[in-house]
Short mmCIF file of C-alpha atoms in Angstrom, two decimals:
data_model
loop_
_atom_site.label_atom_id
_atom_site.label_comp_id
_atom_site.label_asym_id
_atom_site.label_seq_id
_atom_site.Cartn_x
_atom_site.Cartn_y
_atom_site.Cartn_z
CA UNK A 73 85.13 43.59 22.06
CA UNK A 74 82.06 41.76 20.54
CA UNK A 75 82.02 41.15 16.62
CA UNK A 76 79.74 39.58 14.75
CA UNK A 77 83.18 38.30 13.14
CA UNK A 78 83.89 36.49 16.42
CA UNK A 79 80.40 34.73 16.71
CA UNK A 80 80.99 32.37 13.33
CA UNK A 81 84.47 32.46 14.35
CA UNK A 82 83.65 30.83 17.70
CA UNK A 83 80.54 28.52 16.08
CA UNK A 84 82.67 27.58 13.60
CA UNK A 85 85.50 26.10 15.58
CA UNK A 86 82.98 24.51 18.14
CA UNK A 87 81.69 22.77 14.93
CA UNK A 88 84.43 21.42 14.22
CA UNK A 89 85.26 20.27 17.48
CA UNK A 90 81.79 18.40 17.62
CA UNK A 91 82.70 16.81 14.00
CA UNK A 92 86.41 15.37 15.50
CA UNK A 93 84.42 13.95 18.66
CA UNK A 94 84.20 10.25 17.66
CA UNK A 95 87.73 10.19 17.82
CA UNK A 96 88.04 10.63 21.17
CA UNK A 97 85.95 8.18 22.91
CA UNK A 98 88.30 5.81 24.61
CA UNK A 99 91.29 8.55 24.43
CA UNK A 100 92.99 7.96 27.90
CA UNK A 101 93.80 11.71 28.10
CA UNK A 102 90.04 12.99 29.41
CA UNK A 103 90.22 14.15 32.71
CA UNK A 104 87.34 11.91 34.03
CA UNK A 105 88.49 8.62 32.50
CA UNK A 106 88.68 6.52 35.53
CA UNK A 107 85.33 8.10 36.27
CA UNK A 108 83.92 6.46 32.88
CA UNK A 109 85.61 3.22 33.33
CA UNK A 110 83.93 2.49 36.70
CA UNK A 111 80.91 3.57 35.20
CA UNK A 112 80.74 1.12 32.26
CA UNK A 113 82.04 -1.53 35.30
CA UNK A 114 78.87 -0.41 37.12
CA UNK A 115 76.41 -0.63 34.52
CA UNK A 116 77.39 -3.24 32.66
CA UNK A 117 76.91 -5.09 36.04
CA UNK A 118 73.53 -6.44 36.11
CA UNK A 119 71.59 -5.29 39.25
CA UNK A 120 74.13 -2.39 39.13
CA UNK A 121 73.38 0.41 40.95
CA UNK A 122 73.89 2.26 38.46
CA UNK A 123 71.36 0.48 35.97
CA UNK A 124 69.12 0.90 39.13
CA UNK A 125 69.51 4.78 39.32
CA UNK A 126 68.65 4.64 34.92
CA UNK A 127 66.18 2.91 36.08
CA UNK A 128 65.04 5.15 38.93
CA UNK A 129 65.29 8.17 37.07
CA UNK A 130 63.13 6.79 33.96
CA UNK A 131 60.42 6.11 36.62
CA UNK A 132 60.60 9.31 38.21
CA UNK A 133 60.31 10.75 34.62
CA UNK A 134 57.37 9.59 33.99
CA UNK A 135 55.35 9.61 37.44
CA UNK A 136 56.80 12.32 39.14
CA UNK A 137 59.43 9.89 41.34
CA UNK A 138 56.34 8.39 43.62
CA UNK A 139 57.80 5.08 42.33
CA UNK A 140 61.35 5.54 44.01
CA UNK A 141 59.50 6.92 47.21
CA UNK A 142 56.86 3.67 47.27
CA UNK A 143 59.97 1.19 46.89
CA UNK A 144 61.74 2.69 49.61
CA UNK A 145 58.60 1.99 51.51
CA UNK A 146 56.76 -0.99 50.28
CA UNK A 147 58.64 -2.89 47.93
CA UNK A 148 57.39 -3.94 44.64
CA UNK A 149 54.21 -3.39 45.48
CA UNK A 150 54.87 -0.12 46.84
CA UNK A 151 56.36 0.89 43.96
CA UNK A 152 53.38 0.32 41.95
CA UNK A 153 51.58 2.84 44.69
CA UNK A 154 53.97 4.99 44.43
CA UNK A 155 54.05 5.42 40.90
CA UNK A 156 49.79 5.90 40.36
CA UNK A 157 50.78 8.36 43.22
CA UNK A 158 53.18 10.02 41.64
CA UNK A 159 51.53 9.88 38.32
CA UNK A 160 48.23 11.64 39.98
CA UNK A 161 50.58 14.38 41.53
CA UNK A 162 52.52 14.83 38.48
CA UNK A 163 48.94 15.66 36.65
CA UNK A 164 48.37 18.60 39.15
CA UNK A 165 50.64 20.27 37.00
CA UNK A 166 49.43 21.88 34.30
CA UNK A 167 48.46 19.21 31.67
CA UNK A 168 47.47 22.00 28.87
CA UNK A 169 49.24 21.91 25.44
CA UNK A 170 50.93 25.09 24.22
CA UNK A 171 49.36 26.03 21.36
CA UNK A 172 50.79 24.04 18.27
CA UNK A 173 49.92 27.16 15.49
CA UNK A 174 52.15 29.09 16.93
CA UNK A 175 55.49 30.21 14.59
CA UNK A 176 58.43 28.95 15.28
CA UNK A 177 61.56 31.36 14.56
CA UNK A 178 63.15 29.30 11.59
CA UNK A 179 66.75 29.89 12.76
CA UNK A 180 68.89 27.86 10.45
CA UNK A 181 72.02 25.51 10.97
CA UNK A 182 73.68 28.49 13.17
CA UNK A 183 71.29 28.94 14.98
CA UNK A 184 70.85 25.12 16.09
CA UNK A 185 74.18 24.75 16.62
CA UNK A 186 74.13 27.82 19.50
CA UNK A 187 71.55 26.35 21.05
CA UNK A 188 73.05 23.02 20.63
CA UNK A 189 76.00 24.58 22.72
CA UNK A 190 73.40 26.44 24.92
CA UNK A 191 72.22 23.29 25.76
CA UNK A 192 75.36 21.46 27.02
CA UNK A 193 76.72 24.45 29.18
CA UNK A 194 73.30 24.79 31.01
CA UNK A 195 73.57 20.82 31.48
CA UNK A 196 77.22 21.61 32.73
CA UNK A 197 75.66 24.58 35.12
CA UNK A 198 72.76 22.30 36.32
CA UNK A 199 75.45 19.36 37.39
CA UNK A 200 77.73 21.89 39.20
CA UNK A 201 75.56 24.19 41.31
CA UNK A 202 74.84 23.30 44.45
CA UNK A 203 70.99 24.36 44.63
CA UNK A 204 68.25 21.86 43.74
CA UNK A 205 66.26 24.73 42.66
CA UNK A 206 68.63 26.37 40.10
CA UNK A 207 69.45 22.82 38.96
CA UNK A 208 66.26 22.41 37.93
CA UNK A 209 65.69 26.14 36.79
CA UNK A 210 69.12 25.56 34.03
CA UNK A 211 67.31 22.16 32.92
CA UNK A 212 63.63 23.72 32.76
CA UNK A 213 65.57 25.71 30.16
CA UNK A 214 66.60 23.14 27.94
CA UNK A 215 63.53 22.07 26.56
CA UNK A 216 63.13 25.39 24.60
CA UNK A 217 66.58 25.00 23.24
CA UNK A 218 65.96 21.48 21.74
CA UNK A 219 63.00 23.04 19.68
CA UNK A 220 65.80 25.68 18.05
CA UNK A 221 68.27 22.65 18.05
CA UNK A 222 65.49 20.46 16.06
CA UNK A 223 62.78 23.08 13.93
CA UNK A 224 61.31 20.23 13.14
CA UNK A 225 60.72 18.84 16.59
CA UNK A 226 59.41 22.24 17.49
CA UNK A 227 55.95 22.22 17.60
CA UNK A 228 55.93 18.98 19.43
CA UNK A 229 58.54 19.93 22.12
CA UNK A 230 56.29 23.02 22.98
CA UNK A 231 53.21 21.41 22.46
CA UNK A 232 54.13 18.78 25.28
CA UNK A 233 56.61 21.18 27.49
CA UNK A 234 54.88 21.51 30.57
CA UNK A 235 55.25 17.50 31.22
CA UNK A 236 59.17 17.48 29.80
CA UNK A 237 59.67 20.17 31.75
CA UNK A 238 58.13 18.61 34.57
CA UNK A 239 59.54 15.30 33.61
CA UNK A 240 63.49 16.67 33.38
CA UNK A 241 63.88 18.49 36.11
CA UNK A 242 62.57 15.44 38.56
CA UNK A 243 64.97 12.78 36.50
CA UNK A 244 68.05 15.84 37.25
CA UNK A 245 66.58 15.42 40.80
CA UNK A 246 67.08 11.83 40.94
CA UNK A 247 70.22 11.92 39.62
CA UNK A 248 71.18 14.83 42.11
CA UNK A 249 69.84 12.91 45.15
CA UNK A 250 73.26 10.63 45.41
CA UNK A 251 76.82 12.40 45.10
CA UNK A 252 78.08 9.38 42.68
CA UNK A 253 75.60 9.80 40.31
CA UNK A 254 75.77 13.72 40.02
CA UNK A 255 77.68 13.94 37.15
CA UNK A 256 75.63 11.82 35.21
CA UNK A 257 73.14 15.40 35.19
CA UNK A 258 75.66 16.27 32.40
CA UNK A 259 74.24 13.70 30.31
CA UNK A 260 70.32 15.09 30.40
CA UNK A 261 70.86 17.74 27.54
CA UNK A 262 71.59 14.35 25.06
CA UNK A 263 68.77 12.55 26.65
CA UNK A 264 66.60 15.66 26.15
CA UNK A 265 67.82 15.99 22.25
CA UNK A 266 67.07 12.75 21.32
CA UNK A 267 63.88 12.94 23.36
CA UNK A 268 62.64 16.05 21.05
CA UNK A 269 63.72 14.08 18.00
CA UNK A 270 61.81 10.85 19.10
CA UNK A 271 59.08 13.45 19.06
CA UNK A 272 59.64 14.92 15.84
CA UNK A 273 59.65 11.34 14.45
CA UNK A 274 56.63 10.53 16.17
CA UNK A 275 55.01 13.33 14.87
CA UNK A 276 56.34 12.78 11.14
CA UNK A 277 54.45 9.04 10.89
CA UNK A 278 51.17 10.60 12.03
CA UNK A 279 51.04 9.79 16.00
CA UNK A 280 49.04 12.21 17.78
CA UNK A 281 51.76 13.80 20.39
CA UNK A 282 50.05 14.26 24.13
CA UNK A 283 51.91 14.82 27.17
CA UNK A 284 51.90 11.58 28.24
CA UNK A 285 53.40 10.17 25.26
CA UNK A 286 56.29 13.11 25.63
CA UNK A 287 56.48 11.72 29.18
CA UNK A 288 56.63 8.14 28.21
CA UNK A 289 59.56 9.01 25.55
CA UNK A 290 61.74 10.97 27.63
CA UNK A 291 61.42 8.22 30.16
CA UNK A 292 62.50 6.00 27.74
CA UNK A 293 65.31 8.17 26.52
CA UNK A 294 65.81 8.35 29.89
CA UNK A 295 67.31 4.58 30.26
CA UNK A 296 67.96 4.11 27.38
CA UNK A 297 71.44 6.54 27.74
CA UNK A 298 71.90 6.40 31.42
CA UNK A 299 72.12 2.47 31.17
CA UNK A 300 74.51 2.38 28.22
CA UNK A 301 77.69 2.83 28.96
CA UNK A 302 78.79 4.04 25.17
CA UNK A 303 75.54 6.44 25.03
CA UNK A 304 75.91 7.85 28.88
CA UNK A 305 79.58 8.40 28.05
CA UNK A 306 79.40 10.17 24.64
CA UNK A 307 76.66 12.47 25.94
CA UNK A 308 78.98 13.58 29.21
CA UNK A 309 82.06 13.79 26.68
CA UNK A 310 79.86 16.46 24.80
CA UNK A 311 79.44 18.45 27.74
CA UNK A 312 82.54 18.35 29.25
CA UNK A 313 84.22 19.69 25.71
CA UNK A 314 81.38 22.34 25.54
CA UNK A 315 82.07 23.21 28.98
CA UNK A 316 86.41 23.38 28.11
CA UNK A 317 85.68 25.12 24.84
CA UNK A 318 83.54 27.59 26.60
CA UNK A 319 86.45 28.38 29.48
CA UNK A 320 88.94 28.48 26.84
CA UNK A 321 87.50 30.93 24.92
CA UNK A 322 86.71 32.88 28.24
CA UNK A 323 90.32 32.68 28.84
CA UNK B 163 83.08 30.11 46.27
CA UNK B 164 80.66 31.63 44.43
CA UNK B 165 78.23 28.90 45.89
CA UNK B 166 79.09 30.14 49.22
CA UNK B 167 78.59 33.31 49.12
CA UNK B 168 74.81 33.53 47.38
CA UNK B 169 74.12 31.09 51.25
CA UNK B 170 75.92 33.55 52.84
CA UNK B 171 73.87 36.19 50.55
CA UNK B 172 70.81 34.28 51.02
CA UNK B 173 70.43 33.86 54.53
CA UNK B 174 71.67 37.84 55.14
CA UNK B 175 68.44 38.84 53.26
CA UNK B 176 65.93 35.59 54.06
CA UNK B 177 65.48 36.82 57.79
CA UNK B 178 64.61 40.43 56.56
CA UNK B 179 62.18 39.04 53.87
CA UNK B 180 60.43 36.78 56.28
CA UNK B 181 60.15 39.63 58.97
CA UNK B 182 58.69 42.13 55.89
CA UNK B 183 56.41 39.87 54.71
CA UNK B 184 54.66 38.16 57.92
CA UNK B 185 50.78 38.09 57.40
CA UNK B 186 50.76 41.57 56.17
CA UNK B 187 48.92 41.50 53.30
CA UNK B 188 48.35 37.83 53.36
CA UNK B 189 44.61 37.82 53.12
CA UNK B 190 44.08 40.78 51.10
CA UNK B 191 44.53 39.82 47.51
CA UNK B 192 42.29 37.07 47.12
CA UNK B 193 39.96 38.34 45.15
CA UNK B 194 40.89 41.01 42.20
CA UNK B 195 37.59 43.52 43.05
CA UNK B 196 38.87 44.33 47.13
CA UNK B 197 38.56 48.04 48.16
CA UNK B 198 40.91 50.69 47.33
CA UNK B 199 44.02 51.07 49.56
CA UNK B 200 44.76 54.53 50.35
CA UNK B 201 48.47 55.15 50.03
CA UNK B 202 51.66 56.56 48.98
CA UNK B 203 51.39 54.98 45.53
CA UNK B 204 47.99 55.91 44.43
CA UNK B 205 49.10 58.41 41.93
CA UNK B 206 51.45 56.75 40.80
CA UNK B 207 49.64 54.65 39.14
CA UNK B 208 47.44 57.43 37.39
CA UNK B 209 50.77 57.73 35.29
CA UNK B 210 50.68 57.91 31.17
CA UNK B 211 50.76 54.54 30.99
CA UNK B 212 47.63 53.56 32.56
CA UNK B 213 45.60 55.58 29.58
CA UNK B 214 48.51 53.88 27.24
CA UNK B 215 47.24 50.46 28.00
CA UNK B 216 43.44 50.99 28.14
CA UNK B 217 43.78 52.79 24.96
CA UNK B 218 45.19 49.26 23.77
CA UNK B 219 42.39 47.50 25.45
CA UNK B 220 39.92 49.92 23.91
CA UNK B 221 36.89 48.01 23.41
CA UNK B 222 38.14 44.76 25.11
CA UNK B 223 36.14 44.73 28.31
CA UNK B 224 37.39 41.22 29.61
CA UNK B 225 40.99 42.99 29.47
CA UNK B 226 40.20 45.76 30.81
CA UNK B 227 39.07 44.10 34.07
CA UNK B 228 42.48 42.24 34.07
CA UNK B 229 44.21 45.36 33.93
CA UNK B 230 41.99 47.27 36.92
CA UNK B 231 42.11 43.60 39.54
CA UNK B 232 46.42 43.75 38.39
CA UNK B 233 46.63 47.82 39.19
CA UNK B 234 44.81 47.18 42.62
CA UNK B 235 47.41 44.42 42.89
CA UNK B 236 50.13 46.47 42.48
CA UNK B 237 49.14 49.38 44.59
CA UNK B 238 48.29 46.79 47.73
CA UNK B 239 51.69 44.91 47.25
CA UNK B 240 53.32 48.36 46.62
CA UNK B 241 55.47 48.61 49.94
CA UNK B 242 56.49 45.22 49.93
CA UNK B 243 57.27 44.75 46.25
CA UNK B 244 59.48 47.57 47.10
CA UNK B 245 61.01 46.31 50.09
CA UNK B 246 61.65 42.94 48.14
CA UNK B 247 63.36 45.20 45.15
CA UNK B 248 66.15 46.60 47.61
CA UNK B 249 66.59 42.83 48.74
CA UNK B 250 66.37 41.05 45.27
CA UNK B 251 68.50 43.41 43.20
CA UNK B 252 71.62 42.57 44.70
CA UNK B 253 71.07 38.85 45.35
CA UNK B 254 70.07 38.76 41.24
CA UNK B 255 73.84 40.56 40.84
CA UNK B 256 75.27 37.86 42.54
CA UNK B 257 72.93 34.95 40.48
CA UNK B 258 74.36 36.96 37.29
CA UNK B 259 77.82 38.47 38.59
CA UNK B 260 79.39 36.58 40.83
CA UNK B 261 80.40 38.13 44.49
CA UNK B 262 81.53 41.32 42.42
CA UNK B 263 77.81 41.19 40.96
CA UNK B 264 75.81 41.90 44.49
CA UNK B 265 77.82 44.68 45.35
CA UNK B 266 76.50 46.02 42.09
CA UNK B 267 73.08 44.98 42.57
CA UNK B 268 73.52 46.24 46.11
CA UNK B 269 74.00 49.25 44.81
CA UNK B 270 71.49 49.57 42.46
CA UNK B 271 69.18 49.27 45.34
CA UNK B 272 70.33 52.19 47.04
CA UNK B 273 69.22 54.29 44.52
CA UNK B 274 65.80 53.54 46.53
CA UNK B 275 67.28 55.44 48.66
CA UNK B 276 67.68 57.75 46.05
CA UNK B 277 71.68 57.66 46.89
CA UNK B 278 74.01 57.57 44.40
CA UNK B 279 70.88 58.37 41.82
CA UNK B 280 73.55 60.60 39.71
CA UNK B 281 76.17 58.07 39.57
CA UNK B 282 74.22 55.70 37.67
CA UNK B 283 71.34 56.78 36.50
CA UNK B 284 71.51 57.15 32.68
CA UNK B 285 74.89 55.48 32.82
CA UNK B 286 73.24 52.45 30.20
CA UNK B 287 71.66 54.44 27.37
CA UNK B 288 70.78 51.46 25.79
CA UNK B 289 68.67 50.48 29.19
CA UNK B 290 66.43 53.07 29.01
CA UNK B 291 65.95 52.08 25.16
CA UNK B 292 65.43 48.60 26.19
CA UNK B 293 62.88 49.36 28.79
CA UNK B 294 61.18 52.45 26.57
CA UNK B 295 60.48 48.98 23.92
CA UNK B 296 59.49 46.99 26.11
CA UNK B 297 56.82 48.99 27.74
CA UNK B 298 56.02 50.78 24.36
CA UNK B 299 52.58 49.30 22.79
CA UNK B 300 53.15 46.43 20.99
CA UNK B 301 52.63 42.99 19.42
CA UNK B 302 54.51 40.09 21.55
CA UNK B 303 55.92 37.34 19.82
CA UNK B 304 54.20 33.50 20.08
CA UNK B 305 57.27 32.80 21.73
CA UNK B 306 57.25 35.45 24.62
CA UNK B 307 53.55 34.91 24.90
CA UNK B 308 54.67 31.23 25.61
CA UNK B 309 57.05 32.35 28.57
CA UNK B 310 54.30 34.78 29.72
CA UNK B 311 52.02 31.80 29.59
CA UNK B 312 55.23 29.73 31.30
CA UNK B 313 55.30 32.14 34.02
CA UNK B 314 52.36 32.60 35.13
CA UNK B 315 52.18 29.06 35.09
CA UNK B 316 55.59 28.90 38.11
CA UNK B 317 53.83 31.34 39.70
CA UNK B 318 51.11 28.92 40.77
CA UNK B 319 53.29 25.87 40.38
CA UNK B 320 53.24 23.68 44.31
CA UNK B 321 57.02 23.71 44.45
CA UNK B 322 60.45 25.20 44.33
CA UNK B 323 61.82 23.36 41.92
CA UNK B 324 59.28 23.02 39.71
CA UNK B 325 58.59 27.31 39.43
CA UNK B 326 62.31 27.30 38.95
CA UNK B 327 62.34 24.59 36.21
CA UNK B 328 59.50 26.80 34.56
CA UNK B 329 60.86 29.81 34.68
CA UNK B 330 63.94 28.70 33.50
CA UNK B 331 61.91 27.30 30.53
CA UNK B 332 60.26 31.22 29.81
CA UNK B 333 63.92 33.03 30.29
CA UNK B 334 65.08 30.79 26.93
CA UNK B 335 61.72 30.88 25.04
CA UNK B 336 61.18 34.48 25.91
CA UNK B 337 64.51 35.35 24.12
CA UNK B 338 64.67 35.44 20.40
CA UNK B 339 67.83 34.12 18.47
CA UNK B 340 69.52 37.23 17.99
CA UNK B 341 69.18 37.74 21.56
CA UNK B 342 71.00 34.36 22.24
CA UNK B 343 73.61 34.53 19.91
CA UNK B 344 74.46 38.60 21.81
CA UNK B 345 73.68 36.87 25.25
CA UNK B 346 76.57 33.64 24.38
CA UNK B 347 77.90 32.36 27.28
CA UNK B 348 75.66 35.44 29.54
CA UNK B 349 72.77 32.63 29.22
CA UNK B 350 72.83 30.73 31.98
CA UNK B 351 73.57 33.23 34.37
CA UNK B 352 70.73 35.21 33.73
CA UNK B 353 68.92 31.92 33.91
CA UNK B 354 70.31 32.06 37.30
CA UNK B 355 69.07 35.68 37.77
CA UNK B 356 65.08 35.02 36.81
CA UNK B 357 65.65 31.61 39.27
CA UNK B 358 66.58 33.88 42.18
CA UNK B 359 64.24 36.26 41.47
CA UNK B 360 61.41 33.96 41.32
CA UNK B 361 62.52 31.94 44.43
CA UNK B 362 62.54 35.48 46.09
CA UNK B 363 58.97 36.71 45.05
CA UNK B 364 57.80 32.87 45.38
CA UNK B 365 58.15 33.69 49.49
CA UNK B 366 55.27 35.28 50.10
CA UNK B 367 51.36 34.38 48.96
CA UNK B 368 50.99 38.06 48.64
CA UNK B 369 53.77 38.51 46.51
CA UNK B 370 53.97 35.25 44.76
CA UNK B 371 51.40 36.82 41.31
CA UNK B 372 54.58 39.07 40.88
CA UNK B 373 56.36 35.92 39.04
CA UNK B 374 54.73 36.32 36.26
CA UNK B 375 57.11 39.78 35.77
CA UNK B 376 60.37 37.84 35.43
CA UNK B 377 60.05 37.37 31.51
CA UNK B 378 59.77 41.07 31.61
CA UNK B 379 62.93 41.60 33.33
CA UNK B 380 65.06 39.00 31.11
CA UNK B 381 63.92 41.09 28.02
CA UNK B 382 64.44 44.10 28.76
CA UNK B 383 68.16 43.03 30.48
CA UNK B 384 68.08 40.99 26.96
CA UNK B 385 67.59 43.54 24.71
CA UNK B 386 69.78 46.02 26.50
CA UNK B 387 72.88 44.11 26.96
CA UNK B 388 72.22 43.11 22.76
CA UNK B 389 72.05 46.73 22.43
CA UNK B 390 75.78 46.90 23.48
CA UNK B 391 76.81 44.47 21.67
CA UNK B 392 75.34 45.66 18.63
CA UNK B 393 77.23 48.94 19.25
CA UNK B 394 80.60 47.51 19.81
CA UNK B 395 80.39 47.69 23.40
CA UNK B 396 81.90 45.00 25.43
CA UNK B 397 78.75 42.58 27.07
CA UNK B 398 80.58 41.15 30.71
CA UNK B 399 78.79 39.51 33.50
CA UNK B 400 79.43 42.75 35.64
CA UNK B 401 77.51 44.56 32.94
CA UNK B 402 75.01 42.05 33.00
CA UNK B 403 74.58 41.54 36.81
CA UNK B 404 74.31 45.85 37.02
CA UNK B 405 72.02 45.78 33.96
CA UNK B 406 69.24 42.73 35.52
CA UNK B 407 69.95 43.82 38.92
CA UNK B 408 68.63 48.00 38.26
CA UNK B 409 65.80 46.35 36.15
CA UNK B 410 64.40 44.04 38.83
CA UNK B 411 64.89 46.97 41.12
CA UNK B 412 62.82 49.15 38.82
CA UNK B 413 60.62 46.66 37.76
CA UNK B 414 59.35 45.69 41.05
CA UNK B 415 59.40 49.22 43.32
CA UNK B 416 57.54 51.24 40.29
CA UNK B 417 53.87 50.27 40.97
CA UNK B 418 53.11 51.41 37.56
CA UNK B 419 55.54 48.85 35.76
CA UNK B 420 54.80 46.46 37.58
CA UNK B 421 50.96 46.57 36.47
CA UNK B 422 51.94 46.83 33.34
CA UNK B 423 54.16 43.96 32.89
CA UNK B 424 51.44 41.90 35.28
CA UNK B 425 49.08 42.98 32.72
CA UNK B 426 50.69 41.98 29.50
CA UNK B 427 51.96 39.16 31.14
CA UNK B 428 48.04 37.54 32.14
CA UNK B 429 46.92 38.84 28.32
CA UNK B 430 49.35 37.09 26.38
CA UNK B 431 49.05 34.29 28.65
CA UNK B 432 44.94 34.01 28.56
CA UNK B 433 45.36 34.52 24.48
CA UNK B 434 48.17 31.08 24.60
CA UNK B 435 45.27 29.21 26.85
CA UNK B 436 42.34 29.90 25.15
CA UNK B 437 43.28 30.02 21.83
CA UNK B 438 43.45 26.88 19.54
CA UNK B 439 44.15 28.14 15.95
CA UNK B 440 45.84 31.47 15.59
CA UNK B 441 45.95 33.05 12.62
CA UNK B 442 49.85 33.56 11.42
CA UNK B 443 50.25 37.33 12.90
CA UNK B 444 51.70 38.52 16.07
CA UNK B 445 49.64 38.68 19.19
CA UNK B 446 49.02 41.54 20.88
CA UNK B 447 50.42 41.73 24.73
#
């Protein structure tokens, strides 16, 4: 039976788990340790496939995936052309920014922690679902939650929400294309959170946050996380930790 | 296994939907001012809801026009939407509650045939309260209005993935912090249910505009679940599946509910689009 006391217990336990996360960085007990070792190896190898995937995913966030298609058809020149076409296609999604004067709920730390956990759950669901469109639904749901996790970023995030939703869903589409990189979808919640943080910093420095700048920020954070073995591994472990915690509670 | 079952259920209903929708009303709903549809649902739209909503819009001629256009759509699409409701309810139930949720949703859609009415109607009083709250004249919060705008964009999106991404975003946007606390780990299931409902409605150009009712279905489901949680009753994936399947059925099978949800959505999303500097107050929706 659900009681308010259970909610506080749940969030406190989750918070403690996250505080201890740093201790688990390279411990061998983690079930996907072999995957992570391979990940580190691949990313560190110059011109590795995963590094290319990180670049491809970042391009998809920015240009709508046209860069990848163009590269397949016509090499570097094709990539440039494909990128331009992708940018044009991305512009078909309404570039209207959401109203920036809207009030957002001030949820306090407890609400932020819960939204953070939900983001990781949604990222895990997006990695595991068989349906492409459903994965994109889960990822789309991350954007408003990022505004809850970082209230200081709420205005900037919601202003650029259509572009961020479109960009994030294309990143996921790129990662899910290959079974070997599908697991990396678990890193997307962290990418979105870092994007939100970056947008908040930009806004606080007086730099206008537009749809275009938000897309660039998302692309930059995508590459930054996916191409760095430490960041990528930490992001995926965070997602796994939350997922395991939820399953333990369900059990 | 859930994914396999989802695929089987979708395949089972996909053919049924395609037969129902092929060519029937495709060209008839291009404009808001088509001739009145003479059909069995005409009287239903003369319910008290119409006076209520028109009262809200008094003096607001532009939005009265929107409501009339939406009413015409709801009348014309009513037979198709009722059939879609029969198909969508079990699919939403499966998406939210797994294979058992699908059986529950199928039972919900059986209510459209008048079966099991006594057994299921009134079982969740919180559901009825949540419905009445949602449909009562009230202001939408800014979050809810933005969610309605996202749903409108989703109804016009070029691709399935894009539409579902926007509906996913609309689902989490429309829910308050209290809703999310109550739903907990059920939220991803609601997102999945909303995505499936969007997919079903987008299958035909005739029903595609009805995608805007998805946030309303999600809100009613969330409110009902929250009330159950506050009353100390358990909320499980099965409960969530049942409530969301019921709300899907009720909203799509009733032209007046569909019209009301669509009119509110259109009004809210227009407010988001045109307004640049809003005073710090609720938006009337």
